[in-house]
XYZ file of C-alpha atoms in Angstrom:
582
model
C 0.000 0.000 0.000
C 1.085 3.570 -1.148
C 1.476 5.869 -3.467
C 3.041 5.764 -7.050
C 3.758 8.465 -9.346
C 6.408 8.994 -12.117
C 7.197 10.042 -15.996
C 7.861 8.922 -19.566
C 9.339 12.008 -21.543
C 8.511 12.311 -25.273
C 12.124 12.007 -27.092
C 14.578 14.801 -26.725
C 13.312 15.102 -22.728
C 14.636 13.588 -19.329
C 12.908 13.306 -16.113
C 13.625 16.356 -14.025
C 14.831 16.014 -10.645
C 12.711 18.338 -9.270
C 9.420 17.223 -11.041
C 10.280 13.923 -9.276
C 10.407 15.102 -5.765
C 7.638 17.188 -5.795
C 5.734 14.134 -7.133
C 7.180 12.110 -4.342
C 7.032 14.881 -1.578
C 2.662 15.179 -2.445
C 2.500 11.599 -2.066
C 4.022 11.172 1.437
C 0.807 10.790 3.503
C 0.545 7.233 1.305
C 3.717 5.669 2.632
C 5.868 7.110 5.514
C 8.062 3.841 5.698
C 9.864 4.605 2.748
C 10.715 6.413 -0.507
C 12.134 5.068 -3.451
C 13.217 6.491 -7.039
C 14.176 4.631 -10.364
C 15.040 6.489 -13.569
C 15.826 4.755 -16.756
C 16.117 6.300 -20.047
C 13.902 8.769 -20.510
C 11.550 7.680 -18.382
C 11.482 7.438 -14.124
C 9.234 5.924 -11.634
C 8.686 7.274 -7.722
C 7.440 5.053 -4.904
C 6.126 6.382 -1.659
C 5.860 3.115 0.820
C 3.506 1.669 4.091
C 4.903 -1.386 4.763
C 2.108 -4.073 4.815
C 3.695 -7.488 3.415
C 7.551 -8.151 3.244
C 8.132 -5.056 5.887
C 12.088 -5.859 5.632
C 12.301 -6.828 1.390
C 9.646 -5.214 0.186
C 11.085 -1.700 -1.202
C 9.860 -0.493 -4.479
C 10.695 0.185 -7.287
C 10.559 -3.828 -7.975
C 13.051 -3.910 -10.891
C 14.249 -7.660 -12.871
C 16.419 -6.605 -15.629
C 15.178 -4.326 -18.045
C 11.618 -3.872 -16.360
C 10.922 -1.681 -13.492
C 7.699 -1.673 -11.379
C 5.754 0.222 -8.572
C 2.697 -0.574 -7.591
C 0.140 0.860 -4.971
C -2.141 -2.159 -3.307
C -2.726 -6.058 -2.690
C -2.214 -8.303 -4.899
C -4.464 -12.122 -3.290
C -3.290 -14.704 -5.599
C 0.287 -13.782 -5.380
C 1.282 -17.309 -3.499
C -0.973 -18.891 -6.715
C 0.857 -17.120 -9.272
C 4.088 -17.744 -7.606
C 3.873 -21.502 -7.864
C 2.864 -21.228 -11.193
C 6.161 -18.812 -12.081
C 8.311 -21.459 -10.471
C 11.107 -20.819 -12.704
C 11.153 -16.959 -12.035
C 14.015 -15.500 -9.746
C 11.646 -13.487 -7.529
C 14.128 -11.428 -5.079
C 11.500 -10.160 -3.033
C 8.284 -11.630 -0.914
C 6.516 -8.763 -2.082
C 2.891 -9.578 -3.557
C 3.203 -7.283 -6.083
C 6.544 -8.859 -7.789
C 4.724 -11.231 -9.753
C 3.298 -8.481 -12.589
C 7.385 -8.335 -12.885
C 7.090 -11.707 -14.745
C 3.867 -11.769 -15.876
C 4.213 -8.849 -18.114
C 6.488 -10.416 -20.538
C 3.924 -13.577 -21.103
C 0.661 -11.661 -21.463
C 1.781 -7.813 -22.305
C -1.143 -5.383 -21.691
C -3.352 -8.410 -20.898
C -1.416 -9.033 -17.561
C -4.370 -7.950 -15.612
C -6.697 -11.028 -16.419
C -4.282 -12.989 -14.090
C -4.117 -10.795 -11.057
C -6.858 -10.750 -8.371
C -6.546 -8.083 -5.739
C -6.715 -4.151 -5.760
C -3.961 -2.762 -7.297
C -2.457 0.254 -9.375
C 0.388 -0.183 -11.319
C 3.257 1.937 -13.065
C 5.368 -1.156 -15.181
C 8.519 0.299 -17.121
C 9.673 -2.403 -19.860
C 13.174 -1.217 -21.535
C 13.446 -4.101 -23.819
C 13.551 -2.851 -27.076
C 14.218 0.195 -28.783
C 11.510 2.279 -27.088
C 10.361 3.033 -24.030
C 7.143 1.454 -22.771
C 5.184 2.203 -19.498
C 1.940 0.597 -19.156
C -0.472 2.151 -16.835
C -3.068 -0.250 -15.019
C -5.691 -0.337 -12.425
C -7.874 -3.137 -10.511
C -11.574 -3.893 -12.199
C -13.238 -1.881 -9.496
C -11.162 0.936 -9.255
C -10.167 0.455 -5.857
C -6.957 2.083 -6.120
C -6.512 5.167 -7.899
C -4.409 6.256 -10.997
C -4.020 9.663 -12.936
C -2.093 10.817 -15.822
C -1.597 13.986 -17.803
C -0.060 14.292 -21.402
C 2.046 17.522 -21.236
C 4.589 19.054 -24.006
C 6.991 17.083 -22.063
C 5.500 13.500 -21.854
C 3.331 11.810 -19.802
C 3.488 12.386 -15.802
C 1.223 10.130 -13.191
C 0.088 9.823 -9.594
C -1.490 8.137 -7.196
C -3.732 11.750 -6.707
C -4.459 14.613 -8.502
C -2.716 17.013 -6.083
C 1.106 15.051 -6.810
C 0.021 16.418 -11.145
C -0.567 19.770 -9.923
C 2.277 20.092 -7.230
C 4.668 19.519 -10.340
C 3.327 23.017 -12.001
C 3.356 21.151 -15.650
C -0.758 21.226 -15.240
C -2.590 24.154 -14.783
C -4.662 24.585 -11.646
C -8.115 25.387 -13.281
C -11.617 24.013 -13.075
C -13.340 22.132 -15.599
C -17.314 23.877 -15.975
C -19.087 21.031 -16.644
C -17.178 18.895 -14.033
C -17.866 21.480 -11.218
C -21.590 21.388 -11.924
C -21.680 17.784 -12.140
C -20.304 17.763 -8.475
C -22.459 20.094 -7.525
C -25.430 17.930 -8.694
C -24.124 14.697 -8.243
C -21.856 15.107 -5.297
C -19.232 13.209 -7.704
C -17.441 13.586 -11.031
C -18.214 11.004 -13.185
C -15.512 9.451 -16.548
C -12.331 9.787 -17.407
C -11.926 13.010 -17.240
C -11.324 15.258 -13.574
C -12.530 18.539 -12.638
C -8.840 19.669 -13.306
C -8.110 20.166 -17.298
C -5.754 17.361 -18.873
C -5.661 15.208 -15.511
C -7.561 12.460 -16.080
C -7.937 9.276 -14.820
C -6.925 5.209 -15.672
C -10.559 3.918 -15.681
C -10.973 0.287 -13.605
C -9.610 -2.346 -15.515
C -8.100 -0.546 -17.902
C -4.124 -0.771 -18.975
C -3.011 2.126 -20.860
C 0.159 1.675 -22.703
C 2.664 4.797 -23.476
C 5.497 4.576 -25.996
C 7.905 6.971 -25.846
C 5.691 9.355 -23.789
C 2.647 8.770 -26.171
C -0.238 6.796 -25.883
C -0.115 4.105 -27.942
C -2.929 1.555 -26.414
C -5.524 0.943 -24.230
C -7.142 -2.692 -23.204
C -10.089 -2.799 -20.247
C -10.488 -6.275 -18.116
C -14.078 -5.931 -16.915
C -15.680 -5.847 -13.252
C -18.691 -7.869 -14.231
C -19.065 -11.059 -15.961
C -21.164 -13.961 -16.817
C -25.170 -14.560 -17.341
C -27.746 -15.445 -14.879
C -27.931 -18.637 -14.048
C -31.864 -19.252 -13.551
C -31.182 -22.447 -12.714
C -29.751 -21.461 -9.446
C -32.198 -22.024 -6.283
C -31.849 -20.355 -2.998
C -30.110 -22.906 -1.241
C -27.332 -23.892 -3.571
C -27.060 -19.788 -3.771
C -26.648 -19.758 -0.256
C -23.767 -21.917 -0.392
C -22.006 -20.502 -3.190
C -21.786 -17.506 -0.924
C -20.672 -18.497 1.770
C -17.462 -20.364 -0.092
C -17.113 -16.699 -2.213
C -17.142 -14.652 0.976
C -15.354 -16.783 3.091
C -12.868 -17.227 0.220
C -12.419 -13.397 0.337
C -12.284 -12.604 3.963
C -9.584 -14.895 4.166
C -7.279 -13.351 1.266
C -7.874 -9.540 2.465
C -6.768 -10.481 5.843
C -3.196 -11.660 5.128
C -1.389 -8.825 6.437
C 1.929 -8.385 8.400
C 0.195 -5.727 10.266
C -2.327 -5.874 12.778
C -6.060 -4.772 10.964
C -9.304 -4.482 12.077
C -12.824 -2.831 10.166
C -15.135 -0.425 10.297
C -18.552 -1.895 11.410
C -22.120 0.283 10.366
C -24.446 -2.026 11.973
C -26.140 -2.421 8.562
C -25.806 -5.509 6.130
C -22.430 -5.588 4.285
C -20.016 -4.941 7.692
C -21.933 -7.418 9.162
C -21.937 -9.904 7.058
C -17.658 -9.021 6.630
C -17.314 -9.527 10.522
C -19.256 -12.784 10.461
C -16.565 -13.859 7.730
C -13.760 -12.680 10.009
C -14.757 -14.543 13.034
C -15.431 -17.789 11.166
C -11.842 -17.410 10.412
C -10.632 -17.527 13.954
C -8.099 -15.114 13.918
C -8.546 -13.841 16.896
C -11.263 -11.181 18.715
C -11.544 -8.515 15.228
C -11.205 -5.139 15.938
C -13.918 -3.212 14.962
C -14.712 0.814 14.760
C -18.637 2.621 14.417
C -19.188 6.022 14.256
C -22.282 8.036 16.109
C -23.270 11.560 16.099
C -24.050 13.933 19.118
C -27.034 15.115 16.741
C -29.816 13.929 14.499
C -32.185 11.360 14.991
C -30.897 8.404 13.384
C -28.324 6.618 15.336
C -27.416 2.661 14.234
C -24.507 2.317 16.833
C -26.173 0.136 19.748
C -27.247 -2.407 16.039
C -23.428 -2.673 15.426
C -22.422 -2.844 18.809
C -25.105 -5.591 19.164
C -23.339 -6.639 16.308
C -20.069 -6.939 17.853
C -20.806 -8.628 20.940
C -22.510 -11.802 19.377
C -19.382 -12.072 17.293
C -16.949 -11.607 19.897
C -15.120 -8.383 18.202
C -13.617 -5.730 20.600
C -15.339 -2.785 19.352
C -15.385 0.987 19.839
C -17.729 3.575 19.347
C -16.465 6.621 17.861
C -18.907 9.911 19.003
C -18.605 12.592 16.363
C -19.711 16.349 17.238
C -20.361 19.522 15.566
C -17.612 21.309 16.798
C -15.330 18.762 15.750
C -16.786 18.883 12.350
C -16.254 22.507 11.834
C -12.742 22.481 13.770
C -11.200 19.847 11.211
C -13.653 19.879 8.367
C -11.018 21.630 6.338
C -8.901 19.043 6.864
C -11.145 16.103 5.382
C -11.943 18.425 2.292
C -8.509 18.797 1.879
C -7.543 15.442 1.378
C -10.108 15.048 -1.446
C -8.087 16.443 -4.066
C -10.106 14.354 -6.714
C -13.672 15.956 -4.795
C -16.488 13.732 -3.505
C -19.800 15.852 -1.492
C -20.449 12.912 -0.095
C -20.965 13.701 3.809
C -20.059 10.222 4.405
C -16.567 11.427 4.607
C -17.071 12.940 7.632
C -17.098 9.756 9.817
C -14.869 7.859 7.066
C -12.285 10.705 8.065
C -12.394 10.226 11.811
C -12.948 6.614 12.093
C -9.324 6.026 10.322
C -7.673 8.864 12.481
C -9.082 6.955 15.368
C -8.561 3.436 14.144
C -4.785 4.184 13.238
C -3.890 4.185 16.661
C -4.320 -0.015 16.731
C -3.992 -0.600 13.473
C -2.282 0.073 9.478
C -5.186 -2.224 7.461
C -9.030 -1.855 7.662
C -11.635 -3.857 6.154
C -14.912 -2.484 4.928
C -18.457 -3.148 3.255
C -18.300 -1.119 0.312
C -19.376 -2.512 -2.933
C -22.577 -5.029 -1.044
C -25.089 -2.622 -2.460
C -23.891 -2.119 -5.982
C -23.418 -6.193 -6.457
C -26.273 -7.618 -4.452
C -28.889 -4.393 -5.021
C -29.221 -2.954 -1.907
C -30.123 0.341 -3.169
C -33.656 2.045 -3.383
C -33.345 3.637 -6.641
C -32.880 -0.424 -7.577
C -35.965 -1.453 -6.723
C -37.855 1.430 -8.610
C -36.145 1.269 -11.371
C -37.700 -2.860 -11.246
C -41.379 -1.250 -10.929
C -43.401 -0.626 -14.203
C -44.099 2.642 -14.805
C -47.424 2.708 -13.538
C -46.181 1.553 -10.114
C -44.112 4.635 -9.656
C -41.311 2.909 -11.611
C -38.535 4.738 -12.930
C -34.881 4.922 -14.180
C -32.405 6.648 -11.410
C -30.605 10.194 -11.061
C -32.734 11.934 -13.175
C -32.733 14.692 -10.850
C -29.693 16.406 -9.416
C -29.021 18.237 -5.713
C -29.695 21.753 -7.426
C -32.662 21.233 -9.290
C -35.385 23.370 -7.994
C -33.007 25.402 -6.048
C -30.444 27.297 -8.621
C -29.878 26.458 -12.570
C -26.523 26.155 -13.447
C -24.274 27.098 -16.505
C -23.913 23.461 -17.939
C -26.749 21.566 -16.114
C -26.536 17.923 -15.180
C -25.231 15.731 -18.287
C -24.470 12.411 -16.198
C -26.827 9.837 -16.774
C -28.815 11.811 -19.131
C -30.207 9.150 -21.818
C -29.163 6.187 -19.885
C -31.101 3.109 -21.411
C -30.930 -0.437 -20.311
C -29.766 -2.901 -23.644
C -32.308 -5.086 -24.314
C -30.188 -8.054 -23.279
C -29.898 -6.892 -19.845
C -32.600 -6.718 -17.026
C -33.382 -3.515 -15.582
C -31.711 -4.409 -12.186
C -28.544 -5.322 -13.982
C -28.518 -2.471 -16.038
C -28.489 0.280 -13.094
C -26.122 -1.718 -11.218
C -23.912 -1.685 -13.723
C -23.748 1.805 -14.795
C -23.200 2.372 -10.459
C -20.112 -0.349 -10.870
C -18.667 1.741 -13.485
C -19.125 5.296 -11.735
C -21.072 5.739 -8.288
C -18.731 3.459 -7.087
C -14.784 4.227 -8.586
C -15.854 8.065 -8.467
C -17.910 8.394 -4.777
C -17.093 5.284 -2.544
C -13.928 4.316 -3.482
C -11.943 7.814 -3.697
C -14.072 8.888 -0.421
C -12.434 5.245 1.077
C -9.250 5.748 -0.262
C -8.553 9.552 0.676
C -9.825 9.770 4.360
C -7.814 6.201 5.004
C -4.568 7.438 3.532
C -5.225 10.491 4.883
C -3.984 8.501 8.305
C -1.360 5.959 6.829
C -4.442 3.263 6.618
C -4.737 0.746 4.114
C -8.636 -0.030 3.138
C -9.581 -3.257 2.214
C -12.752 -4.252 0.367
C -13.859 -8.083 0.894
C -17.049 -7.710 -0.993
C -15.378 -5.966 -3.988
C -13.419 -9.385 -5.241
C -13.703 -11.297 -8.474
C -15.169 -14.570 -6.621
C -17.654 -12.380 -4.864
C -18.796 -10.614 -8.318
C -18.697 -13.384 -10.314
C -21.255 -15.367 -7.603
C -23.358 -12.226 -7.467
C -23.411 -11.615 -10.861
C -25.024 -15.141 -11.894
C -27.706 -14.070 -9.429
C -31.196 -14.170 -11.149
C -32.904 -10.878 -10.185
C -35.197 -12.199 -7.016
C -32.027 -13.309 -5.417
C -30.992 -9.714 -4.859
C -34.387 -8.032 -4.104
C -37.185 -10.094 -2.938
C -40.481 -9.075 -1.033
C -39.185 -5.468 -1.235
C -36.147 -5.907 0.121
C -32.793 -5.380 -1.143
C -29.968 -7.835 -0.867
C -32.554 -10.487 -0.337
C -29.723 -13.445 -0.407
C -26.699 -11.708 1.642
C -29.680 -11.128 4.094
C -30.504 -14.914 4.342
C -26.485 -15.343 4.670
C -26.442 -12.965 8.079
C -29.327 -14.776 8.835
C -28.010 -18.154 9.092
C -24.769 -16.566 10.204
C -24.724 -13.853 12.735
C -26.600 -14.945 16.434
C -29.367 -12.485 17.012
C -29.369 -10.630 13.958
C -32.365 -9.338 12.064
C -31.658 -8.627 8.457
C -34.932 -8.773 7.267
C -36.025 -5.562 9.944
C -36.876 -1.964 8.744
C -33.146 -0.319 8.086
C -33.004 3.014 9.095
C -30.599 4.597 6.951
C -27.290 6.080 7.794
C -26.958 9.606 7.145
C -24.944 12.229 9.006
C -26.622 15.550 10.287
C -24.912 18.157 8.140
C -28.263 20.048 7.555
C -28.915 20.452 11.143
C -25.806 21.888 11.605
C -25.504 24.384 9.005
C -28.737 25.499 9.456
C -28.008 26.239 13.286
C -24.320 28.167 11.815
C -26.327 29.662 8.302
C -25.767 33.036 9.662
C -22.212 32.769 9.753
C -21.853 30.148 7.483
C -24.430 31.966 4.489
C -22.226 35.171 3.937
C -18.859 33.095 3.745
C -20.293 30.730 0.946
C -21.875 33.064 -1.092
C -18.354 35.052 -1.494
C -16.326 32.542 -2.167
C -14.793 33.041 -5.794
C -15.858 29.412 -6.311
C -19.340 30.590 -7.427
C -17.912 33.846 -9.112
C -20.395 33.956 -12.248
C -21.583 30.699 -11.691
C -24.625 31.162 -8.542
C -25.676 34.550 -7.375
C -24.957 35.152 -4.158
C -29.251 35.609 -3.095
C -29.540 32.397 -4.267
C -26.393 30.740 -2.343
C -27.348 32.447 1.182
C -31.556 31.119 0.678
C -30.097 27.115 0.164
C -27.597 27.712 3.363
C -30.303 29.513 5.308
C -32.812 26.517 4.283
C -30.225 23.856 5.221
C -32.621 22.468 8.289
C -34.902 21.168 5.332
C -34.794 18.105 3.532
C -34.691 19.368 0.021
C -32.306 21.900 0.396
C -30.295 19.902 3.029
C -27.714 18.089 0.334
C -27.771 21.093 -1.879
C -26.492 23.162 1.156
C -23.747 21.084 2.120
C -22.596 20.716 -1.738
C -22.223 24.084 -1.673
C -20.043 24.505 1.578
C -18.009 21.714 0.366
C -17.133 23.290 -2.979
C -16.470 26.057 -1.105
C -13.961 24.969 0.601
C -12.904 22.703 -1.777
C -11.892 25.533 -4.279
C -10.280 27.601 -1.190
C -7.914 24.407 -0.703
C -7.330 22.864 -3.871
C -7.741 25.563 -6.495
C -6.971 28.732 -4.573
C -4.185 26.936 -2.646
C -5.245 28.604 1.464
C -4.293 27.146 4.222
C -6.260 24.246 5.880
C -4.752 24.602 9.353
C -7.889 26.613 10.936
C -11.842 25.792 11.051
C -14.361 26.243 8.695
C -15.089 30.442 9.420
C -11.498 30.924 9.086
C -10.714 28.790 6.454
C -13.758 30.336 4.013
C -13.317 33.606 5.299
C -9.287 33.992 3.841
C -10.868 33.761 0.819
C -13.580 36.974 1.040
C -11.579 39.767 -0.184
């Protein structure tokens, strides 16, 4: 686990020095135990390194010969692939040597052998020219992000490392900025800053010479339904997938533990990890001194029939303003999600015990746990319909380049309507919200975040599921509900969820007359909101519509203070968006 970065220089340029510091100086919240360079050619790679696996032999850049590597993640199968590479001279016990050897069999294709979460900067000096190939893990669990500049091609682990070089401007993207602003995410290849852009899941991008030269995607979903399937053989299918996948995310050389909602997915994670015997499992829940929905006494409930140690983690207001600038600062690549709020202080807490967490992302996108799945399964004269047609702002403000994301979505008629929404989530709700939200407030603390439900044996078993396996009798996630059913002592699965949401409306509204002024100056919304119109949504922040809209707004806010206008994140929120008021 880490953070990668490094160049390939069109012909006629070298690396610079400089450039390669910077890159490896933004990156050093990833990896504090170690730092490591490797410049070939024209082309260099930088490694920024938290020990997790091989703490004494595992230093990066990997290099065999004429090929040079650096990767950021886990790869599970490594012991697999090893026995099957029994000829190779591995020097290392690193999991991530293998793609070393791997790369000269299957070229770009290297990917279809690997199972784990992974990014990954390979270097091959072989022939004449200079090749780095570019890849990233099916589900975009790790991140990776390029820029073609006049000098070649420069990458990171985050958005911030481009910038801090100075070859890519530090400008906003229109349509990009209203997409957040709507969808509290930006969605495709391309980020809200012009010419950084990401390496979508799956994909391998291959640069000769500094140039693009190829691309080749491995896919997160495969396979058909198999209607064959009955409940109980589905049953047991899932508990060998999950079980399977527990076990592989918890090799470590580091003590781990999890973050535990109360709800479904975490649950049925720390059921896995108990099965395993490994010992009483740390776990970590968040609660908030406000609001009315509070599912911490479900997970601790939770954690006592499994035998985990857990802690409860009580989040305030005042810590939300105090350090609020913080969290938004370490979304370089933004996400309005208010989830990061107890994502962010869960790791800070948890990284006292531990340097790995597991969590339940990806449960709802595979096994449809979401509500906008089971509408878009109704006919239309049920109240069916197709999600996100309607966006935070609408009703409240227009903006300059409206909503385009999901605009004139369609199911294929091959694919059920169920499998069509989760899809399109798999490809961006996920990588562009969840993931980068994971991934930023965990390295924000040194934590690796681990994802047991996000694994090709999981997917594959969830994606043969016929449709009534995942929602049943108005429920979602009908079948990993009969798993913590027959699994977890005292649970109730089936019960009316409550919902996890954080009380950001309640607390702007009681701060909107401080708060109101500050967000309507900001140069953020400089010909883009009037300032009327900002101060009515923050004032309005205690009500539901406006509630998400209002907190989109203060994010971006200070979003563009920290990452565009480059102030200083050291004070609260007042201080922080009142630097910016001239």
């Amino acid at each position: 686990m880490c953070g990668i970065a490094g160049m390939a220089c069109l012909p006629g340029y070298h690396p610079d020095l400089v450039v390669l510091h910077r890159l490896a100086g933004a990156l050093a919240h990833r990896g504090k135990d170690g730092e490591g360079f490797h410049e070939t050619g024209n082309a260099a790679l930088v490694h920024r390194r938290l020990s997790i696996i091989d703490l004494e032999g595992g230093a990066q850049p990997l290099i065999q010969g004429d090929l040079a590597l650096v990767a950021n993640g886990e790869i599970y199968n490594d012991r697999a692939l090893r026995d099957r590479l029994h000829d190779a001279p591995f020097k290392t016990g690193s999991d991530c040597e293998s793609p070393l050897f791997l790369w000269p069999e299957c070229g770009a294709g290297y990917g279809f052998e690997l199972r784990g979460m992974y990014a990954i900067a390979l270097l091959d000096n072989t022939g004449p020219d200079t090749v780095l190939a570019l890849s990233r893990d099916p589900f975009g669990i790790k991140p990776l992000y390029y820029a073609e500049t006049g000098q070649g091609v420069v990458f990171a682990s985050e958005p911030q490392a481009i910038l801090a070089t100075g070859l890519v401007a530090r400008s906003i993207r229109p349509l990009a900025r209203d997409q957040l602003l709507q969808a509290q995410f930006v969605a495709g290849r391309e980020t809200i800053f012009p010419g950084i852009m990401r390496v979508l899941p799956g994909e391998t991008l291959r640069f000769v010479n500094g140039r693009l030269d190829h691309a080749r995607k491995l896919p997160a979903r495969h396979g058909r339904i198999d209607r064959d399937l009955t409940e109980a053989e589905a049953l047991a299918r899932l508990d060998a997938a999950l079980m399977d996948s527990v076990q592989a995310h918890e090799r470590a050389d580091v003590p781990f533990g999890m973050f535990l909602s109360g709800g479904i997915d975490s649950t049925a994670v720390l059921a896995a990890m108990t099965r395993l015997g490994n010992g009483a499992p740390l776990a970590w829940t968040a609660r908030f001194d406000a609001g009315e929905i509070d599912e911490s006494a479900q997970a601790a409930s939770m954690a006592r029939s499994l035998g985990a140690q857990h802690h409860i983690l009580t989040v305030t207001e005042t810590m939300v303003w105090d350090h609020l600038p913080q969290i938004v600062a370490c979304l370089d690549d933004p996400v309005a999600d208010y989830a990061v709020i107890p994502s962010w202080f869960l790791a800070r807490e948890a990284r006292k015990d531990v340097t790995v967490i597991l969590s339940g992302e990806g449960g709802d996108e595979l096994f449809g746990g979401y509500g906008r799945y089971r509408r878009a399964m109704r006919p239309w004269w049920r109240g069916g319909r197709l999600p996100w047609r309607r966006g935070m702002m609408d009703g409240l403000c227009t903006l300059p380049t409206g909503k385009a994301w999901r605009q004139g979505f369609h199911p294929r008629p091959d694919e059920t309507r169920l499998r069509a929404v989760q899809g399109l989530d798999l490809d961006e709700w996920l990588p562009n919200d969840l993931l980068i939200k994971l991934d930023r407030c965990l390295m924000a603390h040194s934590i690796e975040g681990r994802t047991p439900l996000l694994d090709p044996v999981v997917s594959a078993l969830a994606w043969s599921l016929p449709d009534d396996l995942k929602i049943r009798g108005g429920h979602g996630k009908y079948l990993l509900r009969r798993w913590v059913e027959a699994h977890v002592p005292g649970a109730e699965p089936f019960a009316p969820k409550q919902g996890f949401t954080v009380p950001v409306g309640q607390w702007i509204a009681a701060q909107s007359k401080r708060l109101a002024p500050l967000v309507a100056s900001s140069p953020a919304f400089a010909g883009v909101i009037a300032p009327e119109t900002i101060k009515t949504i923050i004032e309005r922040a205690g009500e539901r519509r406006a509630r998400h809209a209002a907190w989109a707004l203060l994010f971006y806010a200070l979003w563009h203070r920290l990452h565009v206008e480059t102030g200083p994140s050291g004070g609260d929120v007042f201080e922080t968006l009142a630097s910016a008021v001239p």
